Coordinates of C-alpha atoms in Angstrom, one line a residue:
P1 CA 31.3 -1.2 -12.6
T2 CA 34.0 -1.8 -10.0
L3 CA 37.1 -3.9 -10.4
L4 CA 37.3 -6.2 -7.4
N5 CA 40.2 -8.1 -5.8
R6 CA 42.8 -7.0 -8.3
Q7 CA 44.9 -4.8 -6.0
Q8 CA 47.9 -7.2 -6.2
E9 CA 47.9 -7.2 -10.0
L10 CA 47.5 -3.4 -10.2
S11 CA 50.4 -3.0 -7.8
E12 CA 52.6 -5.3 -10.0
I13 CA 51.6 -3.4 -13.1
T14 CA 52.4 0.0 -11.4
A15 CA 55.8 -1.3 -10.3
F16 CA 56.5 -2.5 -13.9
A17 CA 55.3 0.8 -15.5
T18 CA 57.7 2.8 -13.2
G19 CA 60.6 0.3 -13.2
A20 CA 63.2 -0.7 -15.8
D21 CA 61.8 -4.0 -17.3
P22 CA 60.9 -3.7 -21.0
Y23 CA 58.0 -6.2 -21.3
M24 CA 55.3 -7.7 -19.1
W25 CA 52.9 -10.4 -20.3
L26 CA 49.6 -11.1 -18.6
V27 CA 48.3 -14.6 -19.4
G28 CA 44.9 -16.0 -18.5
G29 CA 42.1 -18.1 -19.9
A30 CA 38.8 -16.9 -21.4
F31 CA 36.7 -14.8 -19.0
A32 CA 39.7 -14.4 -16.6
G33 CA 39.2 -10.6 -16.7
K34 CA 42.4 -9.6 -18.5
S35 CA 40.7 -6.9 -20.6
A36 CA 39.0 -5.4 -17.5
L37 CA 42.3 -5.3 -15.6
L38 CA 44.1 -3.5 -18.5
F39 CA 41.2 -1.1 -19.0
E40 CA 41.4 -0.2 -15.4
T41 CA 45.2 0.4 -15.9
V42 CA 44.6 2.6 -18.9
A43 CA 41.5 4.6 -17.9
A44 CA 41.1 4.7 -14.2
G45 CA 44.1 6.8 -13.2
V46 CA 45.7 4.1 -11.1
L47 CA 49.2 4.8 -12.5
P48 CA 51.4 7.7 -11.3
D49 CA 51.3 11.0 -13.1
T50 CA 54.8 10.4 -14.4
V51 CA 53.5 7.5 -16.7
D52 CA 52.1 8.2 -20.1
V53 CA 49.9 5.5 -21.6
V54 CA 49.0 4.6 -25.1
S55 CA 47.0 1.5 -25.8
Y56 CA 45.3 -0.8 -28.3
F57 CA 42.6 -3.4 -27.4
L58 CA 42.3 -6.1 -30.0
S59 CA 38.8 -7.3 -30.6
R60 CA 38.1 -10.1 -33.0
R61 CA 34.4 -9.8 -32.3
S62 CA 34.3 -6.2 -33.7
S63 CA 36.8 -7.0 -36.5
D64 CA 39.3 -4.6 -34.9
A65 CA 42.3 -6.8 -34.4
T66 CA 44.9 -6.3 -37.2
A67 CA 48.3 -4.6 -37.6
D68 CA 46.8 -1.8 -39.6
R69 CA 44.2 -1.1 -36.9
F70 CA 47.0 -1.2 -34.3
L71 CA 48.8 1.6 -36.1
A72 CA 45.6 3.6 -36.7
A73 CA 45.0 3.5 -32.9
V74 CA 48.4 4.0 -31.5
V75 CA 50.1 6.4 -33.8
P76 CA 47.6 9.3 -33.2
Q77 CA 48.0 8.8 -29.4
L78 CA 51.7 9.1 -29.7
E79 CA 51.3 12.2 -31.9
V80 CA 49.1 13.9 -29.3
L81 CA 51.7 13.0 -26.6
L82 CA 54.5 14.6 -28.6
D83 CA 52.4 17.5 -29.9
W84 CA 53.1 16.4 -33.5
H85 CA 50.8 17.2 -36.4
H86 CA 48.8 14.2 -37.6
E87 CA 50.1 12.1 -40.5
S88 CA 48.8 8.9 -42.1
P89 CA 49.6 6.0 -39.6
S90 CA 52.4 3.8 -40.8
L91 CA 55.0 1.5 -39.2
D92 CA 57.7 4.1 -40.0
R93 CA 55.6 6.9 -38.3
F94 CA 55.0 4.6 -35.3
N95 CA 58.7 3.7 -34.9
K96 CA 59.8 7.4 -35.1
A97 CA 57.1 8.5 -32.6
W98 CA 57.9 5.7 -30.2
Q99 CA 61.6 6.5 -30.3
E100 CA 61.0 10.2 -29.8
A101 CA 58.6 9.5 -26.9
T102 CA 61.2 7.4 -25.1
Y103 CA 63.8 10.2 -25.1
R104 CA 61.9 12.1 -22.5
T105 CA 64.0 11.0 -19.5
N106 CA 61.6 12.6 -17.0
R107 CA 58.7 10.4 -18.1
H108 CA 57.8 6.8 -18.3
L109 CA 56.0 5.5 -21.4
L110 CA 53.7 2.5 -21.2
L111 CA 52.3 0.8 -24.3
V112 CA 49.3 -1.5 -23.5
I113 CA 48.2 -4.1 -25.9
D114 CA 45.3 -6.4 -24.9
A115 CA 44.4 -9.8 -26.4
L116 CA 47.3 -10.7 -28.7
D117 CA 45.6 -14.0 -29.4
E118 CA 42.7 -12.1 -31.0
D119 CA 44.8 -11.1 -34.0
L120 CA 42.9 -11.7 -37.2
H121 CA 46.1 -11.5 -39.3
V122 CA 45.1 -10.5 -42.8
P123 CA 47.0 -12.7 -45.3
G124 CA 50.1 -10.9 -46.5
A125 CA 50.1 -8.4 -43.7
P126 CA 52.2 -8.5 -40.5
W127 CA 51.0 -9.8 -37.1
V128 CA 50.6 -7.2 -34.4
T129 CA 53.5 -8.9 -32.7
D130 CA 55.7 -8.0 -35.7
L131 CA 55.2 -4.3 -34.8
L132 CA 56.1 -4.5 -31.2
P133 CA 59.3 -2.4 -30.4
A134 CA 62.4 -4.6 -30.2
V135 CA 64.5 -1.9 -28.6
V136 CA 63.0 -0.5 -25.4
R137 CA 64.7 2.1 -23.2
S138 CA 64.7 1.9 -19.4
N139 CA 61.9 4.4 -19.2
S140 CA 59.6 2.7 -21.8
H141 CA 57.6 -0.4 -21.2
V142 CA 55.2 -2.7 -23.2
L143 CA 52.4 -4.5 -21.4
V144 CA 50.6 -7.2 -23.3
S145 CA 48.0 -9.8 -22.6
S146 CA 46.7 -13.0 -24.2
R147 CA 45.3 -16.4 -23.5
P148 CA 47.9 -19.1 -22.9
Y149 CA 48.8 -19.7 -26.5
P150 CA 52.6 -20.5 -26.7
Q151 CA 52.7 -20.0 -30.5
I152 CA 52.5 -16.3 -30.0
R153 CA 56.2 -16.4 -28.8
D154 CA 57.1 -18.2 -32.1
R155 CA 56.2 -15.1 -34.1
V156 CA 59.0 -12.9 -32.7
P157 CA 62.8 -13.3 -33.2
S158 CA 64.9 -15.0 -30.6
T159 CA 66.4 -11.6 -29.6
H160 CA 63.1 -9.9 -29.1
P161 CA 62.4 -9.0 -25.4
L162 CA 58.8 -10.5 -25.7
K163 CA 60.5 -13.9 -26.3
T164 CA 62.1 -14.0 -22.8
C165 CA 59.8 -11.8 -20.7
V166 CA 58.2 -13.4 -17.7
Q167 CA 54.5 -14.2 -18.0
L168 CA 52.2 -13.3 -15.1
L169 CA 49.3 -15.7 -14.6
I170 CA 45.9 -13.9 -14.2
E171 CA 43.5 -16.0 -12.1
P172 CA 39.8 -15.8 -13.1
F173 CA 37.8 -13.1 -11.4
I174 CA 35.0 -14.0 -9.0
G175 CA 32.1 -15.0 -11.2
A176 CA 34.1 -16.0 -14.2
A177 CA 32.9 -19.6 -14.1
E178 CA 29.3 -18.5 -14.1
L179 CA 29.9 -16.2 -17.0
A180 CA 31.6 -19.0 -19.0
E181 CA 28.7 -21.3 -18.3
L182 CA 26.2 -18.8 -19.5
A183 CA 28.2 -18.4 -22.7
K184 CA 28.2 -22.2 -23.3
V185 CA 24.5 -22.3 -22.7
E186 CA 23.9 -19.6 -25.2
I187 CA 26.0 -21.4 -27.8
D188 CA 24.1 -24.7 -27.1
H189 CA 20.8 -22.9 -27.7
L190 CA 22.0 -21.5 -31.0
V191 CA 23.4 -24.8 -32.4
T192 CA 20.4 -26.8 -31.4
G193 CA 17.9 -24.2 -32.8
D194 CA 16.3 -24.1 -36.2
D195 CA 18.3 -24.5 -39.4
L196 CA 18.4 -20.7 -40.1
A197 CA 19.9 -20.0 -36.6
V198 CA 22.5 -22.7 -37.1
D199 CA 23.4 -21.4 -40.6
V200 CA 23.8 -17.8 -39.3
F201 CA 25.8 -18.9 -36.3
G202 CA 28.1 -20.9 -38.6
L203 CA 28.5 -18.0 -41.0
L204 CA 29.5 -15.5 -38.3
T205 CA 31.9 -18.0 -36.8
A206 CA 33.6 -18.6 -40.2
A207 CA 33.7 -14.8 -40.8
A208 CA 35.6 -14.4 -37.5
G209 CA 33.7 -11.2 -36.8
P210 CA 30.8 -9.1 -37.9
L211 CA 29.9 -8.9 -41.6
S212 CA 30.1 -5.4 -43.1
L213 CA 27.9 -4.1 -45.8
T214 CA 30.8 -4.6 -48.2
D215 CA 31.0 -8.3 -47.2
L216 CA 27.3 -8.8 -47.7
A217 CA 27.4 -7.1 -51.1
A218 CA 30.3 -9.3 -52.1
L219 CA 28.5 -12.4 -51.1
H220 CA 25.4 -11.3 -53.0
A221 CA 27.4 -10.6 -56.1
Y222 CA 28.2 -14.3 -56.6
P223 CA 25.8 -16.2 -58.9
D224 CA 25.3 -18.9 -56.3
A225 CA 24.8 -16.4 -53.4
P226 CA 22.8 -17.7 -50.5
T227 CA 19.2 -16.8 -50.4
A228 CA 17.7 -14.7 -47.6

């Protein structure tokens, strides 16, 4: 697949990744193409060789959108970057690795986090936004994306750079409207189908992601568990 008509956005991201600003926030609606744009940034070699990238793509659909999963994804990337031995991912390990990585004055460090609005937020656990570095040096940068949900800003302290960074509006890519319409048609077919289809669709919606074998076993353990 080829990313089309995003040269301007990629240029702005490149300027950010090699500049001095601490945070950039991409905002766009569903099917705007935010994840594709960030994936291109991370994987396609569009950034200069002086920029090191670590990333985490939140995915509610695959139940991979929590603070723990963020640490499990990002900490090993920083360890490889620093040639450190691997340790159990933790917030303390992340903070130490991030700080050490920013001390390399001849390199830029870019942390990319896609879809902050997908955060599943396990009760009692922090939000992913709670883990974002509050102190960012001139050679380190954090690039995030989300749908236009203003409550995300409310999760960070007033002094956090995410609170005041400029949001860059991402216009939908060509074909986004058709993709959104196909999704709506698919949902309409599901909710107007037979009772089993509606029940399954409702169950998956309430689960906010796929059900694991552990989830199914837990459901089946209850005396009033649903039948097949």
